[in-house]
Amino acid sequence: MSNLNYKHLHYFWTVAKAGSIARASEQLHLTPQTISGQISLFEEVQGEQLFKKHGRNLELTEAGRLVLGYAEEIFSLGQELEEVLHHRPTERTVQLRVGVSDALPKALAYRLLEPALKLPQTLRINCREGKLESLLADLAMHKIDVVMSDSPMPPTVNVRGFNHLLGQCGISFFATAALRQQYPAPFPACLEAAPLLLPGEDAALRSKLLHWLDAQQLHPRIAGEFDDSALMSAFGQAGAGFFAAPSAIADMVMRQYDLIQVGQTDEIEEQFYAISVQRKLTHPAVLAISRAAQQDLFGSVSSNRSPHLNPER
């Protein structure tokens, strides 16, 4: 730590966010030569190249991305300290850095995180979305506090982490009223030859849904595949096809996208996890999320579970 010059780190952080020394010099009111010299000195002292040239701009090396992650935390805490000293609040702001797997439905991600917003402490959420493997790498490097996912940690990922089951629920199918009229058969027979929107290959629901369709001897027409659940819902809202989503957020999907629930089944079951580096959850916001998920969000669904197929309501 004696070799870490925080002024040099601040120059590095500003250049990394600005994308070039020229833009950073405007923000720092210093000459480009001064900043370039300080960055070179910082790299020399640390023994790592942090930038590489890409045209007129600079790109971070792998070491640079690592340093940037820590710099973001350091200067975020510095800003928080300045606010605390200026406003003198009674409590310190609680920061939650959460990674959301891009396969997790956006509406469900919000419902999971919502209880954290109701904590008595002031909360600042830093929400990052991405592939599960990438988020787990950030978790291992303590860049984020927890990962929300529709699947547990893959056994092939070399990360020391723990899966905390938040809950599980069945699947509901949705469509516009107009599309439902075009395929009036009872659920699930209405899906035969009907346009169907599928989640992307990274979603745990995809393979379960395809196996269930085979078991039901149903052959819908695949009208689209989507990595982004919100985009799939938007296409569903436009009448492009039927689609499935967790029953725990059925009311939210119908209200938000003006859709009807065509049917529901518990034969397809989705599970949702909070993944952390701790065997026992300790972060106050994550504890609130876990309690609310088990008692309210998924608890209410579990109490009404049925092993049979349910028609629309």
mmCIF file of C-alpha atoms in Angstrom:
data_model
loop_
_atom_site.group_PDB
_atom_site.id
_atom_site.type_symbol
_atom_site.label_atom_id
_atom_site.label_comp_id
_atom_site.label_asym_id
_atom_site.label_seq_id
_atom_site.Cartn_x
_atom_site.Cartn_y
_atom_site.Cartn_z
ATOM 1 C CA MET A 1 0.000 0.000 0.000
ATOM 2 C CA SER A 2 2.971 2.351 0.529
ATOM 3 C CA ASN A 3 3.526 2.360 -3.255
ATOM 4 C CA LEU A 4 -0.058 3.342 -4.092
ATOM 5 C CA ASN A 5 -0.342 7.020 -4.990
ATOM 6 C CA TYR A 6 -4.017 7.995 -4.801
ATOM 7 C CA LYS A 7 -3.532 11.065 -6.967
ATOM 8 C CA HIS A 8 -2.115 8.838 -9.706
ATOM 9 C CA LEU A 9 -5.015 6.421 -9.135
ATOM 10 C CA HIS A 10 -7.448 9.293 -9.597
ATOM 11 C CA TYR A 11 -5.778 10.269 -12.877
ATOM 12 C CA PHE A 12 -6.004 6.652 -14.035
ATOM 13 C CA TRP A 13 -9.685 6.447 -13.020
ATOM 14 C CA THR A 14 -10.550 9.647 -14.866
ATOM 15 C CA VAL A 15 -8.751 8.542 -18.059
ATOM 16 C CA ALA A 16 -10.391 5.097 -17.917
ATOM 17 C CA LYS A 17 -13.858 6.637 -17.649
ATOM 18 C CA ALA A 18 -13.192 9.362 -20.227
ATOM 19 C CA GLY A 19 -11.648 6.977 -22.744
ATOM 20 C CA SER A 20 -8.767 9.243 -23.710
ATOM 21 C CA ILE A 21 -6.113 11.443 -22.123
ATOM 22 C CA ALA A 22 -7.360 14.454 -24.092
ATOM 23 C CA ARG A 23 -10.876 14.240 -22.637
ATOM 24 C CA ALA A 24 -9.505 13.520 -19.164
ATOM 25 C CA SER A 25 -7.244 16.562 -19.347
ATOM 26 C CA GLU A 26 -10.303 18.757 -19.980
ATOM 27 C CA GLN A 27 -12.034 17.322 -16.931
ATOM 28 C CA LEU A 28 -8.978 17.609 -14.680
ATOM 29 C CA HIS A 29 -7.835 20.992 -16.074
ATOM 30 C CA LEU A 30 -4.345 19.613 -16.640
ATOM 31 C CA THR A 31 -2.245 19.304 -19.778
ATOM 32 C CA PRO A 32 -2.314 15.965 -21.620
ATOM 33 C CA GLN A 33 1.467 15.738 -21.138
ATOM 34 C CA THR A 34 1.091 15.986 -17.363
ATOM 35 C CA ILE A 35 -1.559 13.274 -17.211
ATOM 36 C CA SER A 36 0.339 11.011 -19.606
ATOM 37 C CA GLY A 37 3.482 11.334 -17.503
ATOM 38 C CA GLN A 38 1.629 10.614 -14.253
ATOM 39 C CA ILE A 39 -0.093 7.547 -15.754
ATOM 40 C CA SER A 40 3.270 6.230 -17.027
ATOM 41 C CA LEU A 41 4.750 6.723 -13.574
ATOM 42 C CA PHE A 42 1.773 4.947 -11.982
ATOM 43 C CA GLU A 43 2.221 1.977 -14.354
ATOM 44 C CA GLU A 44 5.962 1.887 -13.658
ATOM 45 C CA VAL A 45 5.507 1.849 -9.891
ATOM 46 C CA GLN A 46 2.792 -0.811 -10.042
ATOM 47 C CA GLY A 47 4.708 -2.904 -12.570
ATOM 48 C CA GLU A 48 1.690 -3.349 -14.860
ATOM 49 C CA GLN A 49 0.574 -1.873 -18.175
ATOM 50 C CA LEU A 50 -2.926 -0.533 -17.571
ATOM 51 C CA PHE A 51 -3.789 0.895 -20.995
ATOM 52 C CA LYS A 52 -3.242 -0.060 -24.615
ATOM 53 C CA LYS A 53 -3.856 2.187 -27.619
ATOM 54 C CA HIS A 54 -6.842 1.597 -29.881
ATOM 55 C CA GLY A 55 -6.834 4.225 -32.605
ATOM 56 C CA ARG A 56 -7.055 7.605 -30.895
ATOM 57 C CA ASN A 57 -8.533 6.128 -27.765
ATOM 58 C CA LEU A 58 -7.189 3.992 -24.944
ATOM 59 C CA GLU A 59 -8.417 0.568 -23.913
ATOM 60 C CA LEU A 60 -7.898 -1.054 -20.550
ATOM 61 C CA THR A 61 -5.712 -4.112 -20.285
ATOM 62 C CA GLU A 62 -6.777 -7.001 -18.063
ATOM 63 C CA ALA A 63 -4.760 -5.470 -15.224
ATOM 64 C CA GLY A 64 -6.351 -2.098 -15.986
ATOM 65 C CA ARG A 65 -9.863 -3.535 -15.666
ATOM 66 C CA LEU A 66 -8.902 -5.023 -12.312
ATOM 67 C CA VAL A 67 -7.528 -1.693 -11.057
ATOM 68 C CA LEU A 68 -10.609 0.152 -12.365
ATOM 69 C CA GLY A 69 -12.919 -2.087 -10.307
ATOM 70 C CA TYR A 70 -11.110 -1.160 -7.108
ATOM 71 C CA ALA A 71 -10.841 2.504 -8.130
ATOM 72 C CA GLU A 72 -14.600 2.661 -8.626
ATOM 73 C CA GLU A 73 -15.117 1.412 -5.067
ATOM 74 C CA ILE A 74 -12.489 3.727 -3.579
ATOM 75 C CA PHE A 75 -13.826 6.905 -5.164
ATOM 76 C CA SER A 76 -17.445 5.904 -4.626
ATOM 77 C CA LEU A 77 -16.680 5.599 -0.911
ATOM 78 C CA GLY A 78 -14.855 8.927 -1.053
ATOM 79 C CA GLN A 79 -17.922 10.592 -2.529
ATOM 80 C CA GLU A 80 -20.086 8.962 0.123
ATOM 81 C CA LEU A 81 -17.743 10.223 2.859
ATOM 82 C CA GLU A 82 -17.964 13.748 1.455
ATOM 83 C CA GLU A 83 -21.765 13.567 1.486
ATOM 84 C CA VAL A 84 -21.754 12.219 5.052
ATOM 85 C CA LEU A 85 -19.513 15.031 6.283
ATOM 86 C CA HIS A 86 -21.547 17.648 4.431
ATOM 87 C CA HIS A 87 -25.050 16.507 5.358
ATOM 88 C CA ARG A 88 -24.231 14.712 8.629
ATOM 89 C CA PRO A 89 -26.963 12.045 8.306
ATOM 90 C CA THR A 90 -27.786 9.920 11.322
ATOM 91 C CA GLU A 91 -26.834 6.707 9.528
ATOM 92 C CA ARG A 92 -24.300 5.678 6.934
ATOM 93 C CA THR A 93 -25.573 4.792 3.460
ATOM 94 C CA VAL A 94 -25.748 1.040 2.841
ATOM 95 C CA GLN A 95 -24.319 0.082 -0.544
ATOM 96 C CA LEU A 96 -25.542 -3.009 -2.382
ATOM 97 C CA ARG A 97 -23.574 -4.126 -5.430
ATOM 98 C CA VAL A 98 -25.679 -6.776 -7.124
ATOM 99 C CA GLY A 99 -25.123 -8.746 -10.298
ATOM 100 C CA VAL A 100 -28.257 -9.816 -12.177
ATOM 101 C CA SER A 101 -27.949 -12.719 -14.601
ATOM 102 C CA ASP A 102 -29.226 -11.620 -18.008
ATOM 103 C CA ALA A 103 -31.339 -14.799 -18.112
ATOM 104 C CA LEU A 104 -33.333 -13.638 -15.073
ATOM 105 C CA PRO A 105 -36.633 -11.934 -16.039
ATOM 106 C CA LYS A 106 -36.334 -8.188 -15.430
ATOM 107 C CA ALA A 107 -39.710 -7.976 -13.693
ATOM 108 C CA LEU A 108 -38.685 -10.730 -11.297
ATOM 109 C CA ALA A 109 -35.305 -9.077 -10.672
ATOM 110 C CA TYR A 110 -37.128 -5.925 -9.598
ATOM 111 C CA ARG A 111 -39.513 -7.848 -7.347
ATOM 112 C CA LEU A 112 -36.551 -9.584 -5.707
ATOM 113 C CA LEU A 113 -34.668 -6.339 -5.104
ATOM 114 C CA GLU A 114 -37.697 -4.271 -4.074
ATOM 115 C CA PRO A 115 -37.610 -5.237 -0.351
ATOM 116 C CA ALA A 116 -34.101 -3.784 -0.064
ATOM 117 C CA LEU A 117 -35.523 -0.376 -0.991
ATOM 118 C CA LYS A 118 -37.807 -0.505 2.050
ATOM 119 C CA LEU A 119 -34.991 -0.815 4.579
ATOM 120 C CA PRO A 120 -34.880 1.962 7.208
ATOM 121 C CA GLN A 121 -31.256 2.690 6.217
ATOM 122 C CA THR A 122 -30.451 4.821 3.195
ATOM 123 C CA LEU A 123 -29.591 2.421 0.377
ATOM 124 C CA ARG A 124 -27.566 2.863 -2.794
ATOM 125 C CA ILE A 125 -27.943 0.029 -5.322
ATOM 126 C CA ASN A 126 -25.319 -0.617 -7.966
ATOM 127 C CA CYS A 127 -26.962 -3.095 -10.339
ATOM 128 C CA ARG A 128 -24.886 -4.861 -12.996
ATOM 129 C CA GLU A 129 -26.330 -7.223 -15.624
ATOM 130 C CA GLY A 130 -24.371 -9.840 -17.548
ATOM 131 C CA LYS A 131 -23.636 -13.495 -18.213
ATOM 132 C CA LEU A 132 -23.614 -15.625 -15.078
ATOM 133 C CA GLU A 133 -19.982 -16.716 -15.515
ATOM 134 C CA SER A 134 -18.813 -13.108 -15.856
ATOM 135 C CA LEU A 135 -20.775 -12.029 -12.782
ATOM 136 C CA LEU A 136 -19.354 -14.908 -10.755
ATOM 137 C CA ALA A 137 -15.848 -13.767 -11.686
ATOM 138 C CA ASP A 138 -16.728 -10.283 -10.374
ATOM 139 C CA LEU A 139 -18.139 -11.882 -7.225
ATOM 140 C CA ALA A 140 -14.904 -13.780 -6.625
ATOM 141 C CA MET A 141 -12.957 -10.508 -6.943
ATOM 142 C CA HIS A 142 -15.378 -8.817 -4.477
ATOM 143 C CA LYS A 143 -16.538 -6.323 -7.108
ATOM 144 C CA ILE A 144 -20.139 -7.222 -6.297
ATOM 145 C CA ASP A 145 -21.833 -8.473 -3.124
ATOM 146 C CA VAL A 146 -24.298 -10.981 -4.536
ATOM 147 C CA VAL A 147 -25.487 -12.499 -7.818
ATOM 148 C CA MET A 148 -29.175 -13.091 -8.593
ATOM 149 C CA SER A 149 -29.715 -16.004 -10.963
ATOM 150 C CA ASP A 150 -32.262 -18.490 -12.293
ATOM 151 C CA SER A 151 -29.734 -21.299 -11.800
ATOM 152 C CA PRO A 152 -27.127 -22.272 -9.199
ATOM 153 C CA MET A 153 -23.398 -21.872 -9.744
ATOM 154 C CA PRO A 154 -22.233 -24.185 -12.552
ATOM 155 C CA PRO A 155 -19.910 -26.910 -11.223
ATOM 156 C CA THR A 156 -17.412 -26.039 -13.954
ATOM 157 C CA VAL A 157 -16.875 -22.500 -12.608
ATOM 158 C CA ASN A 158 -13.786 -22.277 -10.412
ATOM 159 C CA VAL A 159 -15.238 -19.826 -7.903
ATOM 160 C CA ARG A 160 -15.668 -20.371 -4.180
ATOM 161 C CA GLY A 161 -19.270 -19.405 -3.647
ATOM 162 C CA PHE A 162 -22.502 -20.578 -2.068
ATOM 163 C CA ASN A 163 -26.006 -20.962 -3.523
ATOM 164 C CA HIS A 164 -28.866 -19.574 -1.416
ATOM 165 C CA LEU A 165 -32.263 -20.717 -2.698
ATOM 166 C CA LEU A 166 -34.670 -17.768 -2.716
ATOM 167 C CA GLY A 167 -37.687 -19.757 -3.876
ATOM 168 C CA GLN A 168 -39.330 -21.668 -6.669
ATOM 169 C CA CYS A 169 -42.517 -21.466 -8.652
ATOM 170 C CA GLY A 170 -44.350 -22.813 -11.678
ATOM 171 C CA ILE A 171 -44.733 -21.224 -15.095
ATOM 172 C CA SER A 172 -47.548 -19.166 -16.589
ATOM 173 C CA PHE A 173 -48.216 -18.548 -20.286
ATOM 174 C CA PHE A 174 -49.311 -15.164 -21.624
ATOM 175 C CA ALA A 175 -50.704 -13.689 -24.846
ATOM 176 C CA THR A 176 -52.735 -10.788 -26.112
ATOM 177 C CA ALA A 177 -56.497 -11.238 -26.118
ATOM 178 C CA ALA A 178 -56.497 -11.047 -29.920
ATOM 179 C CA LEU A 179 -53.901 -13.805 -30.274
ATOM 180 C CA ARG A 180 -55.787 -15.977 -27.788
ATOM 181 C CA GLN A 181 -58.913 -15.675 -29.936
ATOM 182 C CA GLN A 182 -56.965 -17.000 -32.925
ATOM 183 C CA TYR A 183 -56.063 -20.133 -30.939
ATOM 184 C CA PRO A 184 -59.201 -20.801 -28.868
ATOM 185 C CA ALA A 185 -58.504 -24.407 -27.814
ATOM 186 C CA PRO A 186 -58.202 -25.044 -24.060
ATOM 187 C CA PHE A 187 -54.757 -24.711 -22.507
ATOM 188 C CA PRO A 188 -52.310 -26.264 -23.253
ATOM 189 C CA ALA A 189 -53.751 -27.533 -26.557
ATOM 190 C CA CYS A 190 -53.972 -23.906 -27.712
ATOM 191 C CA LEU A 191 -50.184 -23.894 -28.110
ATOM 192 C CA GLU A 192 -50.300 -26.440 -30.947
ATOM 193 C CA ALA A 193 -49.031 -24.730 -34.138
ATOM 194 C CA ALA A 194 -49.252 -21.350 -32.339
ATOM 195 C CA PRO A 195 -46.394 -18.809 -32.448
ATOM 196 C CA LEU A 196 -44.199 -19.163 -29.378
ATOM 197 C CA LEU A 197 -41.491 -16.856 -28.066
ATOM 198 C CA LEU A 198 -38.594 -18.675 -26.395
ATOM 199 C CA PRO A 199 -36.036 -17.418 -23.860
ATOM 200 C CA GLY A 200 -32.376 -17.527 -24.932
ATOM 201 C CA GLU A 201 -30.066 -20.497 -24.528
ATOM 202 C CA ASP A 202 -28.619 -19.179 -21.245
ATOM 203 C CA ALA A 203 -32.018 -19.260 -19.530
ATOM 204 C CA ALA A 204 -32.679 -22.320 -17.375
ATOM 205 C CA LEU A 205 -36.349 -22.154 -18.435
ATOM 206 C CA ARG A 206 -35.623 -22.841 -22.111
ATOM 207 C CA SER A 207 -34.710 -26.538 -21.884
ATOM 208 C CA LYS A 208 -37.433 -27.209 -19.300
ATOM 209 C CA LEU A 209 -40.007 -25.599 -21.558
ATOM 210 C CA LEU A 210 -38.936 -27.573 -24.630
ATOM 211 C CA HIS A 211 -39.007 -30.872 -22.703
ATOM 212 C CA TRP A 212 -42.470 -30.076 -21.355
ATOM 213 C CA LEU A 213 -43.772 -29.334 -24.854
ATOM 214 C CA ASP A 214 -42.411 -32.672 -26.072
ATOM 215 C CA ALA A 215 -44.069 -34.467 -23.143
ATOM 216 C CA GLN A 216 -47.376 -32.776 -23.986
ATOM 217 C CA GLN A 217 -46.898 -33.690 -27.677
ATOM 218 C CA LEU A 218 -47.274 -30.026 -28.609
ATOM 219 C CA HIS A 219 -45.556 -28.487 -31.613
ATOM 220 C CA PRO A 220 -45.751 -24.694 -31.543
ATOM 221 C CA ARG A 221 -44.093 -22.558 -34.194
ATOM 222 C CA ILE A 222 -40.998 -20.873 -32.737
ATOM 223 C CA ALA A 223 -41.539 -17.229 -33.693
ATOM 224 C CA GLY A 224 -38.581 -15.744 -31.836
ATOM 225 C CA GLU A 225 -35.765 -16.341 -29.349
ATOM 226 C CA PHE A 226 -34.698 -13.668 -26.867
ATOM 227 C CA ASP A 227 -31.805 -13.295 -24.440
ATOM 228 C CA ASP A 228 -33.572 -10.275 -22.938
ATOM 229 C CA SER A 229 -36.801 -11.173 -21.132
ATOM 230 C CA ALA A 230 -38.101 -7.605 -21.269
ATOM 231 C CA LEU A 231 -37.696 -7.596 -25.054
ATOM 232 C CA MET A 232 -39.508 -10.944 -25.275
ATOM 233 C CA SER A 233 -42.358 -9.499 -23.215
ATOM 234 C CA ALA A 234 -42.519 -6.464 -25.511
ATOM 235 C CA PHE A 235 -42.854 -8.762 -28.531
ATOM 236 C CA GLY A 236 -45.539 -10.670 -26.655
ATOM 237 C CA GLN A 237 -47.330 -7.395 -25.972
ATOM 238 C CA ALA A 238 -47.267 -6.705 -29.721
ATOM 239 C CA GLY A 239 -48.995 -10.043 -30.386
ATOM 240 C CA ALA A 240 -45.967 -11.802 -31.896
ATOM 241 C CA GLY A 241 -46.552 -14.966 -29.897
ATOM 242 C CA PHE A 242 -47.325 -16.764 -26.656
ATOM 243 C CA PHE A 243 -44.565 -16.730 -24.046
ATOM 244 C CA ALA A 244 -43.862 -18.082 -20.575
ATOM 245 C CA ALA A 245 -42.770 -16.360 -17.375
ATOM 246 C CA PRO A 246 -42.577 -17.321 -13.674
ATOM 247 C CA SER A 247 -46.002 -17.528 -12.041
ATOM 248 C CA ALA A 248 -44.685 -15.425 -9.142
ATOM 249 C CA ILE A 249 -44.836 -12.346 -11.373
ATOM 250 C CA ALA A 250 -47.958 -13.275 -13.389
ATOM 251 C CA ASP A 251 -50.016 -10.327 -12.110
ATOM 252 C CA MET A 252 -47.168 -7.929 -12.805
ATOM 253 C CA VAL A 253 -46.713 -9.228 -16.386
ATOM 254 C CA MET A 254 -50.438 -8.962 -17.157
ATOM 255 C CA ARG A 255 -50.680 -5.462 -15.737
ATOM 256 C CA GLN A 256 -47.483 -4.109 -17.257
ATOM 257 C CA TYR A 257 -47.970 -5.522 -20.765
ATOM 258 C CA ASP A 258 -51.792 -5.636 -20.959
ATOM 259 C CA LEU A 259 -51.850 -9.411 -21.499
ATOM 260 C CA ILE A 260 -54.011 -12.297 -20.358
ATOM 261 C CA GLN A 261 -52.803 -15.409 -18.574
ATOM 262 C CA VAL A 262 -53.530 -18.295 -20.913
ATOM 263 C CA GLY A 263 -52.675 -21.029 -18.444
ATOM 264 C CA GLN A 264 -50.299 -22.183 -15.736
ATOM 265 C CA THR A 265 -48.414 -25.349 -14.908
ATOM 266 C CA ASP A 266 -46.308 -26.535 -11.993
ATOM 267 C CA GLU A 267 -44.866 -29.332 -14.128
ATOM 268 C CA ILE A 268 -42.279 -26.764 -15.187
ATOM 269 C CA GLU A 269 -40.592 -25.398 -12.104
ATOM 270 C CA GLU A 270 -38.077 -22.574 -11.938
ATOM 271 C CA GLN A 271 -35.729 -21.985 -9.033
ATOM 272 C CA PHE A 272 -34.054 -18.705 -8.177
ATOM 273 C CA TYR A 273 -30.854 -18.139 -6.248
ATOM 274 C CA ALA A 274 -28.760 -15.549 -4.502
ATOM 275 C CA ILE A 275 -25.092 -16.516 -4.902
ATOM 276 C CA SER A 276 -22.544 -15.122 -2.454
ATOM 277 C CA VAL A 277 -19.026 -15.814 -1.242
ATOM 278 C CA GLN A 278 -20.366 -16.275 2.289
ATOM 279 C CA ARG A 279 -21.833 -19.545 3.499
ATOM 280 C CA LYS A 280 -24.334 -17.481 5.511
ATOM 281 C CA LEU A 281 -25.874 -14.265 4.197
ATOM 282 C CA THR A 282 -24.914 -11.215 6.254
ATOM 283 C CA HIS A 283 -25.533 -8.118 4.112
ATOM 284 C CA PRO A 284 -28.675 -6.409 5.517
ATOM 285 C CA ALA A 285 -30.124 -5.729 2.056
ATOM 286 C CA VAL A 286 -29.527 -9.306 0.864
ATOM 287 C CA LEU A 287 -31.082 -10.658 4.062
ATOM 288 C CA ALA A 288 -34.172 -8.515 3.421
ATOM 289 C CA ILE A 289 -34.331 -9.808 -0.160
ATOM 290 C CA SER A 290 -34.034 -13.434 0.962
ATOM 291 C CA ARG A 291 -36.677 -13.140 3.698
ATOM 292 C CA ALA A 292 -39.199 -11.388 1.449
ATOM 293 C CA ALA A 293 -38.651 -13.862 -1.389
ATOM 294 C CA GLN A 294 -39.212 -16.917 0.791
ATOM 295 C CA GLN A 295 -42.099 -15.522 2.844
ATOM 296 C CA ASP A 296 -43.958 -13.332 0.358
ATOM 297 C CA LEU A 297 -42.954 -13.562 -3.306
ATOM 298 C CA PHE A 298 -42.585 -17.339 -3.597
ATOM 299 C CA GLY A 299 -44.309 -18.291 -0.361
ATOM 300 C CA SER A 300 -47.681 -17.068 -1.615
ATOM 301 C CA VAL A 301 -47.206 -18.994 -4.859
ATOM 302 C CA SER A 302 -46.238 -22.201 -3.055
ATOM 303 C CA SER A 303 -49.343 -22.057 -0.850
ATOM 304 C CA ASN A 304 -51.537 -22.100 -3.964
ATOM 305 C CA ARG A 305 -49.566 -24.725 -5.876
ATOM 306 C CA SER A 306 -51.379 -27.416 -7.827
ATOM 307 C CA PRO A 307 -49.825 -30.317 -9.716
ATOM 308 C CA HIS A 308 -52.348 -29.878 -12.514
ATOM 309 C CA LEU A 309 -52.609 -27.555 -15.495
ATOM 310 C CA ASN A 310 -54.680 -24.492 -14.754
ATOM 311 C CA PRO A 311 -56.656 -22.633 -17.453
ATOM 312 C CA GLU A 312 -56.592 -18.895 -17.935
ATOM 313 C CA ARG A 313 -58.108 -16.527 -15.478
#
